Coordinates of C-alpha atoms and ligand atoms in Angstrom, one line a residue:
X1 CA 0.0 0.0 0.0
X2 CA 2.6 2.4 1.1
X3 CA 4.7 1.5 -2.2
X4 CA 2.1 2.2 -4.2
X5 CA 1.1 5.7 -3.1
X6 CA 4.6 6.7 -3.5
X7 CA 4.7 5.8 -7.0
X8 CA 1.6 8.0 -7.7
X9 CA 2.6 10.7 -5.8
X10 CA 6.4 11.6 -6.7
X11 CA 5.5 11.9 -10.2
X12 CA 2.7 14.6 -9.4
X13 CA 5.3 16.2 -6.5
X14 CA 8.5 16.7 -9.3
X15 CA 6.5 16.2 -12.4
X16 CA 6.6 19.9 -13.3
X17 CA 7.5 21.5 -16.6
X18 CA 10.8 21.5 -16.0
X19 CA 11.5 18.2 -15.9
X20 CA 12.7 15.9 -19.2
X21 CA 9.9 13.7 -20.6
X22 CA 12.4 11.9 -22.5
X23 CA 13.3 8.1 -21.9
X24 CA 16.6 7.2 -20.1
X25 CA 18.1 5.9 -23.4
X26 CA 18.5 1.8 -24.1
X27 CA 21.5 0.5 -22.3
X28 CA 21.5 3.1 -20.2
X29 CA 23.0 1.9 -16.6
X30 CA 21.2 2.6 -13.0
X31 CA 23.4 2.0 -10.0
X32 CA 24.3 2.6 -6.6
X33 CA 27.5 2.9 -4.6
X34 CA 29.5 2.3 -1.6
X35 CA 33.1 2.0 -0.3
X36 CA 34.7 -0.4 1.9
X37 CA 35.8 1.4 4.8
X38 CA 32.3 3.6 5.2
X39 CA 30.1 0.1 5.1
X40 CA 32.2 -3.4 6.0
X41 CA 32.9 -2.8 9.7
X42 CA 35.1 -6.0 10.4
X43 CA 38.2 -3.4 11.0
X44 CA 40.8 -6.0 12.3
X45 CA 38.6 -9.3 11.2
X46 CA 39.6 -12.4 9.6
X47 CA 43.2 -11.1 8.6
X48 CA 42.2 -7.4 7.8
X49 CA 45.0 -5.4 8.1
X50 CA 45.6 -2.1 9.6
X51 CA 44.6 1.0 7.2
X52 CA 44.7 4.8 7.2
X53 CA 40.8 5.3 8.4
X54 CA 41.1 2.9 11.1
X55 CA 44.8 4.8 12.7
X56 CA 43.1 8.4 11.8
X57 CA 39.7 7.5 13.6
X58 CA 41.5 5.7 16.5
X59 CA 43.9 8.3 17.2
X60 CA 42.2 11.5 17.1
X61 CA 38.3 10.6 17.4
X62 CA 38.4 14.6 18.2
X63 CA 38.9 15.2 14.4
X64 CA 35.8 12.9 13.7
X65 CA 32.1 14.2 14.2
X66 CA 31.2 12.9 17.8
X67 CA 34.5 11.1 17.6
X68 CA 32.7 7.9 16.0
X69 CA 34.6 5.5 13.8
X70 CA 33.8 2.6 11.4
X71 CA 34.9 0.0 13.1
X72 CA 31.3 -1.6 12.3
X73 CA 29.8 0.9 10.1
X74 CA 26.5 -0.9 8.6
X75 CA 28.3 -4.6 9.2
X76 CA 28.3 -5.0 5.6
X77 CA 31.1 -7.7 6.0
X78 CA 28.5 -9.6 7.7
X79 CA 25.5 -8.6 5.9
X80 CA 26.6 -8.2 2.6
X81 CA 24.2 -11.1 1.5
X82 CA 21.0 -8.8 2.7
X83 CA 22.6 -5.7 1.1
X84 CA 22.5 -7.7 -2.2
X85 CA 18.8 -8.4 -1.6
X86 CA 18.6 -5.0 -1.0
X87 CA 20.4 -4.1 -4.7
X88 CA 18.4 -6.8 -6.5
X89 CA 14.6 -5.3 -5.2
X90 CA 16.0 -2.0 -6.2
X91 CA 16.5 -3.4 -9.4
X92 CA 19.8 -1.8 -10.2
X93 CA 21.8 -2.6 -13.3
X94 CA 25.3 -2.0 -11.7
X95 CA 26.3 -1.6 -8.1
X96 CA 29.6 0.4 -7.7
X97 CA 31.9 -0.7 -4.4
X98 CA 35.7 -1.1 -3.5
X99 CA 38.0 -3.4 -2.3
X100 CA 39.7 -3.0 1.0
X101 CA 43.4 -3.3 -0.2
X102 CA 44.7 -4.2 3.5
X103 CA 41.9 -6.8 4.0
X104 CA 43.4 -8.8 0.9
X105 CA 47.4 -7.6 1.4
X106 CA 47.2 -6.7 5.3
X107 CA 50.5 -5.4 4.8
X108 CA 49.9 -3.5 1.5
X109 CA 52.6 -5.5 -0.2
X110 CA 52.0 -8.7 -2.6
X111 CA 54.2 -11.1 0.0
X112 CA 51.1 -11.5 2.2
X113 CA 47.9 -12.5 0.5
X114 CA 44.5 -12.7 3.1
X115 CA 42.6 -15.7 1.4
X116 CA 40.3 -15.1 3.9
X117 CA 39.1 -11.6 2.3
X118 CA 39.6 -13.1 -1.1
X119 CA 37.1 -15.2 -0.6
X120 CA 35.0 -12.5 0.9
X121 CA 34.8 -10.4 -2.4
X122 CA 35.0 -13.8 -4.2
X123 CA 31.4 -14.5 -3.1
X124 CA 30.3 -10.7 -3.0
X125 CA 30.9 -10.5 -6.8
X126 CA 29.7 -13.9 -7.7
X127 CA 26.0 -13.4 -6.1
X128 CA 26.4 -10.0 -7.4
X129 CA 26.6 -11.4 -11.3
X130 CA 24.3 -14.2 -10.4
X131 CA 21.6 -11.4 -9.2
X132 CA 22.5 -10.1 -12.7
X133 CA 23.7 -6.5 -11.0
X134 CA 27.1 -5.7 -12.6
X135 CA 29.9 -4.9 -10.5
X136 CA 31.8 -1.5 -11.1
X137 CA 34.7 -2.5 -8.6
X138 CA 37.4 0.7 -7.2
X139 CA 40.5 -0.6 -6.0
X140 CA 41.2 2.5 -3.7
X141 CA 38.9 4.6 -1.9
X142 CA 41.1 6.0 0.5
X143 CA 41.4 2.9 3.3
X144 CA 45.7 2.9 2.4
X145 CA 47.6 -0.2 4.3
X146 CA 49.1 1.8 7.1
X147 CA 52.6 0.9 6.4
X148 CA 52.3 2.9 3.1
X149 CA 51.2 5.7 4.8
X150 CA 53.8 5.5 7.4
X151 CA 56.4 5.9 4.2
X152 CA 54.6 8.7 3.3
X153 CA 51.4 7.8 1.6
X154 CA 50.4 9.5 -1.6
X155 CA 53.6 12.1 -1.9
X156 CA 56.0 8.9 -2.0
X157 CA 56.3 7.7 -6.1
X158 CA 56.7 4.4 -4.2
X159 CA 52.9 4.0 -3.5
X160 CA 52.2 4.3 -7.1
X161 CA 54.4 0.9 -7.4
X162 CA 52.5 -1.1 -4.2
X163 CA 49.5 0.1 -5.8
X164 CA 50.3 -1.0 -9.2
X165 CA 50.8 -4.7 -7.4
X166 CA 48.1 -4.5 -5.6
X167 CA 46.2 -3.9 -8.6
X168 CA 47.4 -7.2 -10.5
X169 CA 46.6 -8.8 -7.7
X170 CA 42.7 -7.3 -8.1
X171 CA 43.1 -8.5 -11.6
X172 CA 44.2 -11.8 -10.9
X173 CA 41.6 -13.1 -8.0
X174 CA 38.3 -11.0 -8.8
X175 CA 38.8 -10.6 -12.9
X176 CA 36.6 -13.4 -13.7
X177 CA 33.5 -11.2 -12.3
X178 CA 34.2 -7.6 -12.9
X179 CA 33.7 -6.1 -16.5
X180 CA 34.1 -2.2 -15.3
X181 CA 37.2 -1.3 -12.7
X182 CA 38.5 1.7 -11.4
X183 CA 41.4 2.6 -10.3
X184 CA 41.6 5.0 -7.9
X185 CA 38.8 7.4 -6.1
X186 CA 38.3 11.3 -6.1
X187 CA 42.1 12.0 -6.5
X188 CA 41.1 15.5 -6.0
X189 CA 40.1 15.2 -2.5
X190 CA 42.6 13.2 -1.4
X191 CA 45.0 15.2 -2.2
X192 CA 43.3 18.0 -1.1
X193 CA 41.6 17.0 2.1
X194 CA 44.4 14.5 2.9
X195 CA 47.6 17.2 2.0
X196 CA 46.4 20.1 1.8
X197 CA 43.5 21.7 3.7
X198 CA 44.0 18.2 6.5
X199 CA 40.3 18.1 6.2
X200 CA 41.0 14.3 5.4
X201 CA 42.8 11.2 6.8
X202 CA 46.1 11.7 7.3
X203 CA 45.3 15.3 7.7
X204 CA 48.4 17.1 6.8
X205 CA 48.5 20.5 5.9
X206 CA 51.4 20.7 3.7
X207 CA 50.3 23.8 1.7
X208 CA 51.2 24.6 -1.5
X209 CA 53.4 21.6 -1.6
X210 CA 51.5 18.4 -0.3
X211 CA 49.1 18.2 -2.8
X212 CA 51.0 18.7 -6.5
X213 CA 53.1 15.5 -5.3
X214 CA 50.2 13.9 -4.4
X215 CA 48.3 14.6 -7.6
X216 CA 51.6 13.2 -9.2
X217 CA 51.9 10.1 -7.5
X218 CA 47.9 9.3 -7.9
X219 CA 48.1 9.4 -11.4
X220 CA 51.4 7.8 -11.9
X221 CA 49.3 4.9 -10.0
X222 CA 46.5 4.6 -12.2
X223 CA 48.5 4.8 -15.3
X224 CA 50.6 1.5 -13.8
X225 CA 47.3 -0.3 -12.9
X226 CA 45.5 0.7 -16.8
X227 CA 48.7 -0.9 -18.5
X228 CA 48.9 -4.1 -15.9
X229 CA 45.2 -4.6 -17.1
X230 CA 45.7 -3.4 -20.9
X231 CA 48.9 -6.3 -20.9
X232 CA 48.2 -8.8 -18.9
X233 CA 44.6 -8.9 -18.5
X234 CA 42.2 -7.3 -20.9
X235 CA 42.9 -9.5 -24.1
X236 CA 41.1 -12.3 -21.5
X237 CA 39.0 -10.5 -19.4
X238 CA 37.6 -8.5 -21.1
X239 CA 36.8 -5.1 -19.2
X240 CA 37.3 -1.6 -19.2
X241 CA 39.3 0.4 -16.5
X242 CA 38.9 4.4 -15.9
X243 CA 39.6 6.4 -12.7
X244 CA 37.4 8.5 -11.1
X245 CA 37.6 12.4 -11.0
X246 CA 35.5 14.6 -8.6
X247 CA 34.7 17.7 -9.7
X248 CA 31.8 20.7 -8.6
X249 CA 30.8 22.8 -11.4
X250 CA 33.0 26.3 -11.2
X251 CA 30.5 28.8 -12.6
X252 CA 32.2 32.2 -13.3
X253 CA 30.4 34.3 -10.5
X254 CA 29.8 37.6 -13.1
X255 CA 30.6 38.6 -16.4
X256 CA 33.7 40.2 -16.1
X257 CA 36.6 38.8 -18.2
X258 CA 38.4 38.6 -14.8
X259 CA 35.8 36.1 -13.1
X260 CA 35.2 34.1 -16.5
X261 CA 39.0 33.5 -16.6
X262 CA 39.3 32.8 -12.9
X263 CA 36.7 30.0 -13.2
X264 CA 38.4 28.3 -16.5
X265 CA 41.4 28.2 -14.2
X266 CA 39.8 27.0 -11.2
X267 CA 38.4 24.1 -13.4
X268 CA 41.7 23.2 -14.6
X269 CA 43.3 23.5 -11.2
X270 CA 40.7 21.5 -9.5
X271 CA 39.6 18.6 -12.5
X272 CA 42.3 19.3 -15.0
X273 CA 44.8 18.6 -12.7
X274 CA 43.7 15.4 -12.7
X275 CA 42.0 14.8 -16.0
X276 CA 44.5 16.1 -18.3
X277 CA 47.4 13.8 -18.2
X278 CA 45.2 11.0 -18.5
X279 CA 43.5 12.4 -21.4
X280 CA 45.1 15.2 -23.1
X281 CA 48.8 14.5 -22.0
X282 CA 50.7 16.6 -19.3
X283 CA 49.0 19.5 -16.3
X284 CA 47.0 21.7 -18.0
X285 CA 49.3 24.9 -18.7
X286 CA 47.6 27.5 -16.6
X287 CA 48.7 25.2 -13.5
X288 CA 52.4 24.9 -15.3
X289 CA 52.9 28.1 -15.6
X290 CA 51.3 29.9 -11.9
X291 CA 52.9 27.2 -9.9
X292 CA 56.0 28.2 -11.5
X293 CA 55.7 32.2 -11.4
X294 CA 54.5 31.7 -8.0
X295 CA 57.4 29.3 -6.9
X296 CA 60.3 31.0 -8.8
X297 CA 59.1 34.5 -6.8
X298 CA 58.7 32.7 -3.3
X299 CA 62.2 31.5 -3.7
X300 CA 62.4 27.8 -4.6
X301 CA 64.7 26.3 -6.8
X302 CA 61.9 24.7 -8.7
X303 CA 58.8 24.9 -9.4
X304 CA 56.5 22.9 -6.8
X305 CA 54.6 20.9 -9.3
X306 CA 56.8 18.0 -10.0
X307 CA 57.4 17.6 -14.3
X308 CA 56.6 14.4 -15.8
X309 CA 59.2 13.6 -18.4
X310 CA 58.0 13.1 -22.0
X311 CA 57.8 9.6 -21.7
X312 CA 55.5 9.8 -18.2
X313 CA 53.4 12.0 -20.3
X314 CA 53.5 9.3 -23.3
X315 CA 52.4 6.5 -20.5
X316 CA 50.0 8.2 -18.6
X317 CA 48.1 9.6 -21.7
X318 CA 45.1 7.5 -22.8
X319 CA 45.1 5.5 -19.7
X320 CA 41.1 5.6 -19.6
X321 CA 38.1 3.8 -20.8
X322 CA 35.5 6.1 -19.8
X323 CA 35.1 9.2 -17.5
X324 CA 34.3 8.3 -13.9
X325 CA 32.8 11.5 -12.5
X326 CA 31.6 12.4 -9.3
X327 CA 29.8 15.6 -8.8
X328 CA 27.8 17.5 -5.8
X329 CA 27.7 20.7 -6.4
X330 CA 28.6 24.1 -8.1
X331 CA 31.0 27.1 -6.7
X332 CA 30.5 30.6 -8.0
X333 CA 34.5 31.1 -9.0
X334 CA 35.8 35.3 -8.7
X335 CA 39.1 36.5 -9.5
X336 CA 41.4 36.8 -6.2
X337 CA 44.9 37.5 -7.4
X338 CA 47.4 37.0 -10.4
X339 CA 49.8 34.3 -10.4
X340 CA 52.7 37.5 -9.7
X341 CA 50.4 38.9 -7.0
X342 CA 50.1 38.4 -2.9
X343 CA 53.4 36.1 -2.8
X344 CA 54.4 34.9 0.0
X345 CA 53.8 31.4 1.7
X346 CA 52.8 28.5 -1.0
X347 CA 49.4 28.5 -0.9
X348 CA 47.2 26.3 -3.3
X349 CA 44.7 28.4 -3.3
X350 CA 46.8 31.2 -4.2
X351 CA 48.2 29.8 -7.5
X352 CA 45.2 29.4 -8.4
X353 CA 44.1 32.9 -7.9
X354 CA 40.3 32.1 -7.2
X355 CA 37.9 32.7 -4.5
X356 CA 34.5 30.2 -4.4
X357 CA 31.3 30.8 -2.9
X358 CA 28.4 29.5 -3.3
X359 CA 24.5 31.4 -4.2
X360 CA 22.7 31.5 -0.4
X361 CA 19.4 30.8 -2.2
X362 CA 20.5 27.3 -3.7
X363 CA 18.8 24.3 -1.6
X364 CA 21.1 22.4 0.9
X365 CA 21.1 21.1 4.6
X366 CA 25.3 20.1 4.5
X367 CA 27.2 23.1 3.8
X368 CA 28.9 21.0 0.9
X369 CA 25.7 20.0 -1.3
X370 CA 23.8 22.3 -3.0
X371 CA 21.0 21.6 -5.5
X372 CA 22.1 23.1 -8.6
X373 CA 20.8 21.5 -11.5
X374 CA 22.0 23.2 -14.0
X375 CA 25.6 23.1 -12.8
X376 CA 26.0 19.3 -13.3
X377 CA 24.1 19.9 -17.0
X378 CA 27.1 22.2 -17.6
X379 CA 29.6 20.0 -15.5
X380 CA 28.7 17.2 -18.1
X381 CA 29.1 19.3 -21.1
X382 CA 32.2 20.8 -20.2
X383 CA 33.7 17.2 -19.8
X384 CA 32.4 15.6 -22.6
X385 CA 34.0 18.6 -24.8
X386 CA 37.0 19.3 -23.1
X387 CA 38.6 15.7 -22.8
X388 CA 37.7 14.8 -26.6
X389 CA 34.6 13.3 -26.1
X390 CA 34.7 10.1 -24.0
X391 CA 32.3 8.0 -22.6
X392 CA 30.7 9.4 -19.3
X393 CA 29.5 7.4 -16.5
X394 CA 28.1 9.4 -13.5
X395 CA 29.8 7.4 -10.5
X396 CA 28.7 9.3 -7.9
X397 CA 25.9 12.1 -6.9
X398 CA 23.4 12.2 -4.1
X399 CA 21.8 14.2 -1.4
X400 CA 23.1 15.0 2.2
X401 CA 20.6 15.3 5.2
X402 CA 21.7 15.8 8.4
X403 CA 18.2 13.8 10.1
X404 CA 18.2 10.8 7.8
X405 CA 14.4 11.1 7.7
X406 CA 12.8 8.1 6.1
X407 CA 10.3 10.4 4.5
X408 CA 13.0 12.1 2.3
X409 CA 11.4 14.1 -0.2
X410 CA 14.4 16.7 -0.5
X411 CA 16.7 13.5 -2.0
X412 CA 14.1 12.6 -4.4
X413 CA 13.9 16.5 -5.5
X414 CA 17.6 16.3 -5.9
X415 CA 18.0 13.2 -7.8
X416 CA 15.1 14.4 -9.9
X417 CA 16.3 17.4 -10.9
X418 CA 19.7 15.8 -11.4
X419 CA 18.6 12.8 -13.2
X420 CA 16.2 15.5 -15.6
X421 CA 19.5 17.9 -16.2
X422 CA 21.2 14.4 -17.7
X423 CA 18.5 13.7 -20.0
X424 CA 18.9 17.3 -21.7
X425 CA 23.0 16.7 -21.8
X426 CA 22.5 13.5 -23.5
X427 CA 19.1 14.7 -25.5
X428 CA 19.9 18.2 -25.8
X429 CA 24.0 18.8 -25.7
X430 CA 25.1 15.7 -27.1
X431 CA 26.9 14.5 -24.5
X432 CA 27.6 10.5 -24.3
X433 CA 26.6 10.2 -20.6
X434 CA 25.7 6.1 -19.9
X435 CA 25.0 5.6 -16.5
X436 CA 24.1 7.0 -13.2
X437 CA 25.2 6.2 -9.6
X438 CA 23.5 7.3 -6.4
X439 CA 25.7 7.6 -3.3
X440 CA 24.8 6.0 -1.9
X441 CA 22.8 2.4 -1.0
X442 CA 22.8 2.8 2.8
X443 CA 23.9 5.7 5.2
X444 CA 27.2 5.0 6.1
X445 CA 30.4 6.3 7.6
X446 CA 30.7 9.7 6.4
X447 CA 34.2 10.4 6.9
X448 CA 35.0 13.3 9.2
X449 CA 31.2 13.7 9.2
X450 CA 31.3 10.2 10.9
X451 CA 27.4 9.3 10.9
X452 CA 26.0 12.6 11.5
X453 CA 25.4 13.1 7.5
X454 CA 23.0 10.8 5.3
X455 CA 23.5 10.7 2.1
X456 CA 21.5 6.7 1.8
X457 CA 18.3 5.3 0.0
X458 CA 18.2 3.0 3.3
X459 CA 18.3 4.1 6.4
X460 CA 20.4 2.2 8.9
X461 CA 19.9 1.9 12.3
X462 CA 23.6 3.0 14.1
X463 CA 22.1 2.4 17.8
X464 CA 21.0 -0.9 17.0
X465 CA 23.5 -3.6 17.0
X466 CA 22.3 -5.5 14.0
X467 CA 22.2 -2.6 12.2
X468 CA 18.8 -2.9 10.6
X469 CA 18.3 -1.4 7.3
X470 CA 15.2 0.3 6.0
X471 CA 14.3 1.8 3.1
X472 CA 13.4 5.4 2.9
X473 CA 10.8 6.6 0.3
X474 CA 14.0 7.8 -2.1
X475 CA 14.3 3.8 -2.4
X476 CA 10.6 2.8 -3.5
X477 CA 10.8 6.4 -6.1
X478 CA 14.2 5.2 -7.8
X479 CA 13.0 1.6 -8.2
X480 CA 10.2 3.6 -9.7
X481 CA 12.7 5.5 -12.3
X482 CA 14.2 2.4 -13.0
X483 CA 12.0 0.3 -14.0
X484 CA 10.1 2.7 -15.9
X485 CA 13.6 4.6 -17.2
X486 CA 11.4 8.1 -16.5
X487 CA 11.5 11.2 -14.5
X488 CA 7.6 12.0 -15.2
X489 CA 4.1 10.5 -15.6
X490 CA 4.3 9.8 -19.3
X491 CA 7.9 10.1 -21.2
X492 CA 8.6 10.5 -24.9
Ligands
BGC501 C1 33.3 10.1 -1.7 C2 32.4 9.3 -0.8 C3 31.7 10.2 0.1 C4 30.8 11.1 -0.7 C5 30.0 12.0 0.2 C6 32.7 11.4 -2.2 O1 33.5 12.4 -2.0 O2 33.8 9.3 -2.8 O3 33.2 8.3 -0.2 O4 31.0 9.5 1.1 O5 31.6 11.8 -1.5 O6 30.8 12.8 0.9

């Protein structure tokens, strides 16, 4: 009864003019996400080695939101077999997750393999493919084996070689069942949160400096992992691999020259760095050339973006199926400085010369999500235009609520409007978008946010210790888009 006066009333609540009447196109792929370390629990279980979240959240619970920890999370180690239920009822085409690299190498290195948590993901992804839900499987979102961290994480080029083991590994055991991988998650906020603002595990604030090497090393590790699989792997297995890349939208905040400029460069600072030496070949210039005004005029003796050679920038280039993005929000982007201007200490932010804010009247409850439709319309189009055209799969985007109500009508609004602003990229602008991916299934361990944000179509209970699940209305309405493959009452 209750499912069925959902599915009448969404369509009336969001089916305004505004919204696409076109059919989500043949082929096109529905999905869901989650990450290890924010749903398994099972911290030191079975073998599981030690990783970055589990040393940050142990060791300073005062950096975490009411200093919790995901120790257990939602159990999903345990309960991964309801979760799948869970997947298949939705009725999901492909279900993104990630592999916990210390719970199958509890050092990080290749000497010590866990068969235990083989065997875990072993029967995840085979009841997964038998449930006929594709697995879209990341090898890193951001639980590093703590020894890697200790020799020093993502600014150390020698991570980019444990990963690129790791990775065969990955191949090796879970190939069989996994047609879509990716490498590495949001290298922007890891090296970001993680090395530059310390907003992120390990939370190091090594301004101006932190982040370029981390940016470096990241993408020296996917390129590894993409030619393992294009060698060794692909000719049998016969997948694709891609990376993902987080990005808002950077809307210039007014017309001037000066802001419409400032916002190109923020977009190349904050997703080019990033995007274009996988698929254009090298840093984007404008981050070349202020890192190195900036550095020569603060006194270095080089710039503080590390130089691939020709032959890194040969490697890396290319070293992507698809484009993995994941998206939130939008910033309105002004001018702040030029690169020649307020020198002093190496600041990020400074070199890029941009200040963000965001429009007061734009729908949110989390000061980091904002409903902006029409952002993520122009997200997508930039993209597809800038990086010649590739395949897009949206691997993240969802709602934040701080009450996790199951009666979540602002996450259905969201998605709406979100899923509606595809539909006119792909109908309207062109743009070779293929898939969708809510983040996320359940509520889960938000990071710093521990579980005081909600961001799930099924509510978990935190208090309770078999961490029941139940699914809000968000659930019932997506099963709805799904399986009809529209936003309103009658599509094209
Ligand atoms: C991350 C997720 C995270 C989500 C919401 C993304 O940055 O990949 O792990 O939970 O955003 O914050």
């Amino acid at each position: 009864m209750f499912k069925f006066i959902v599915f009448l009333f969404i369509p009336c609540v969001f089916g305004d003019a505004t919204l696409s009447n076109r059919t989500f196109p043949d082929g096109f792929s529905f999905g869901t996400a989650t990450a290890a370390y924010q749903i398994e629990g099972a911290w030191n279980e079975d073998g599981k080695g030690e990783q970055l979240w589990d040393w940050y959240t142990h060791t300073y619970p005062d950096k975490i939101d009411l200093g919790y920890n995901g120790d257990v999370a939602c159990d999903s180690y345990h309960k991964w077999q309801e979760d799948i239920q869970i997947l298949k009822d939705l009725g999901v085409q492909h279900y993104r997750l990630s592999i916990s690299w210390s719970r199958i190498l509890p050092n990080g290195t290749v000497n010590n393999i866990n068969q235990k948590g083989i065997d875990y993901y072993i029967n995840v992804l085979k009841t997964l493919k038998e449930n006929n839900i594709e697995p879209m499987v990341t090898l890193y979102h951001w639980d590093l084996p703590i020894i890697l961290h200790q020799m020093g994480g993502w600014t150390n080029p020698i991570t980019a070689e444990y990963f690129a083991e790791y990775s065969r590994i990955a191949f090796k055991y879970f190939g069989e069942y996994v047609k879509t991988w990716i490498t590495l998650n949001e290298p922007q906020s890891t090296c970001w949160g993680g090395y530059d603002s310390g907003s992120k595990a390990p939370g190091y604030t090594l301004a101006g400096l932190g982040l370029y090497e981390c940016a470096y090393v990241h993408v020296l590790a996917h390129a590894k992992a993409y030619h393992i699989y294009d060698n060794e792997f692909r000719a049998q297995q016969k997948g694709r691999i891609s990376i993902v890349i987080d990005s808002p939208w950077a809307e210039a905040a007014s017309n001037s020259s000066e802001d419409v400029e400032a916002a190109q460069t923020e977009r190349e600072f904050v997703l080019g760095l990033y995007a274009n030496p996988i698929y254009l070949g090298n840093w984007p210039q404008v981050v070349i050339d202020n890192v190195a005004t900036r550095s020569e005029l603060e006194g270095f003796a080089q710039s503080r973006l590390p130089q691939f050679t020709q032959e890194q920038i040969d490697y890396i280039n290319g070293t992507a199926d698809f484009f993995g993005l994941n998206t939130y929000g939008t910033n309105l982007i002004s001018h702040l400085n030029k690169p020649n201007e307020n020198i002093g200490v190496p600041n990020y932010g400074l070199d890029k010369g941009t200040s963000s804010s965001v429009d007061p009247s734009w729908p949110s409850d989390v000061p980091w999500v904002h409903q902006v439709p029409w952002g993520f319309r122009k997200l997508l189009k930039y993209v597809y235009e800038q990086y010649n055209h590739p395949e897009i799969i949206v691997t993240e985007n969802g709602w934040a609520d701080k009450t996790g109500t199951l009666t979540d009508i602002d996450r259905q609004s969201y998605i709406t409007q979100y899923l509606s602003a595809l539909l006119d990229a792909y109908y309207e602008d062109g743009v070779n978008v293929t898939g969708y991916t809510v983040w996320s299934l359940l509520d889960n361990f938000e990071w710093t946010n521990g579980y005081t944000q909600k961001l799930g179509l099924v509510q978990v209970d935190f208090e309770d210790a078999n961490r029941t699940r139940t699914p809000k209305d968000s659930y019932y309405w997506f099963q709805n888009v799904i399986k009809t493959k529209c936003l309103v009452e009658e599509c094209l």
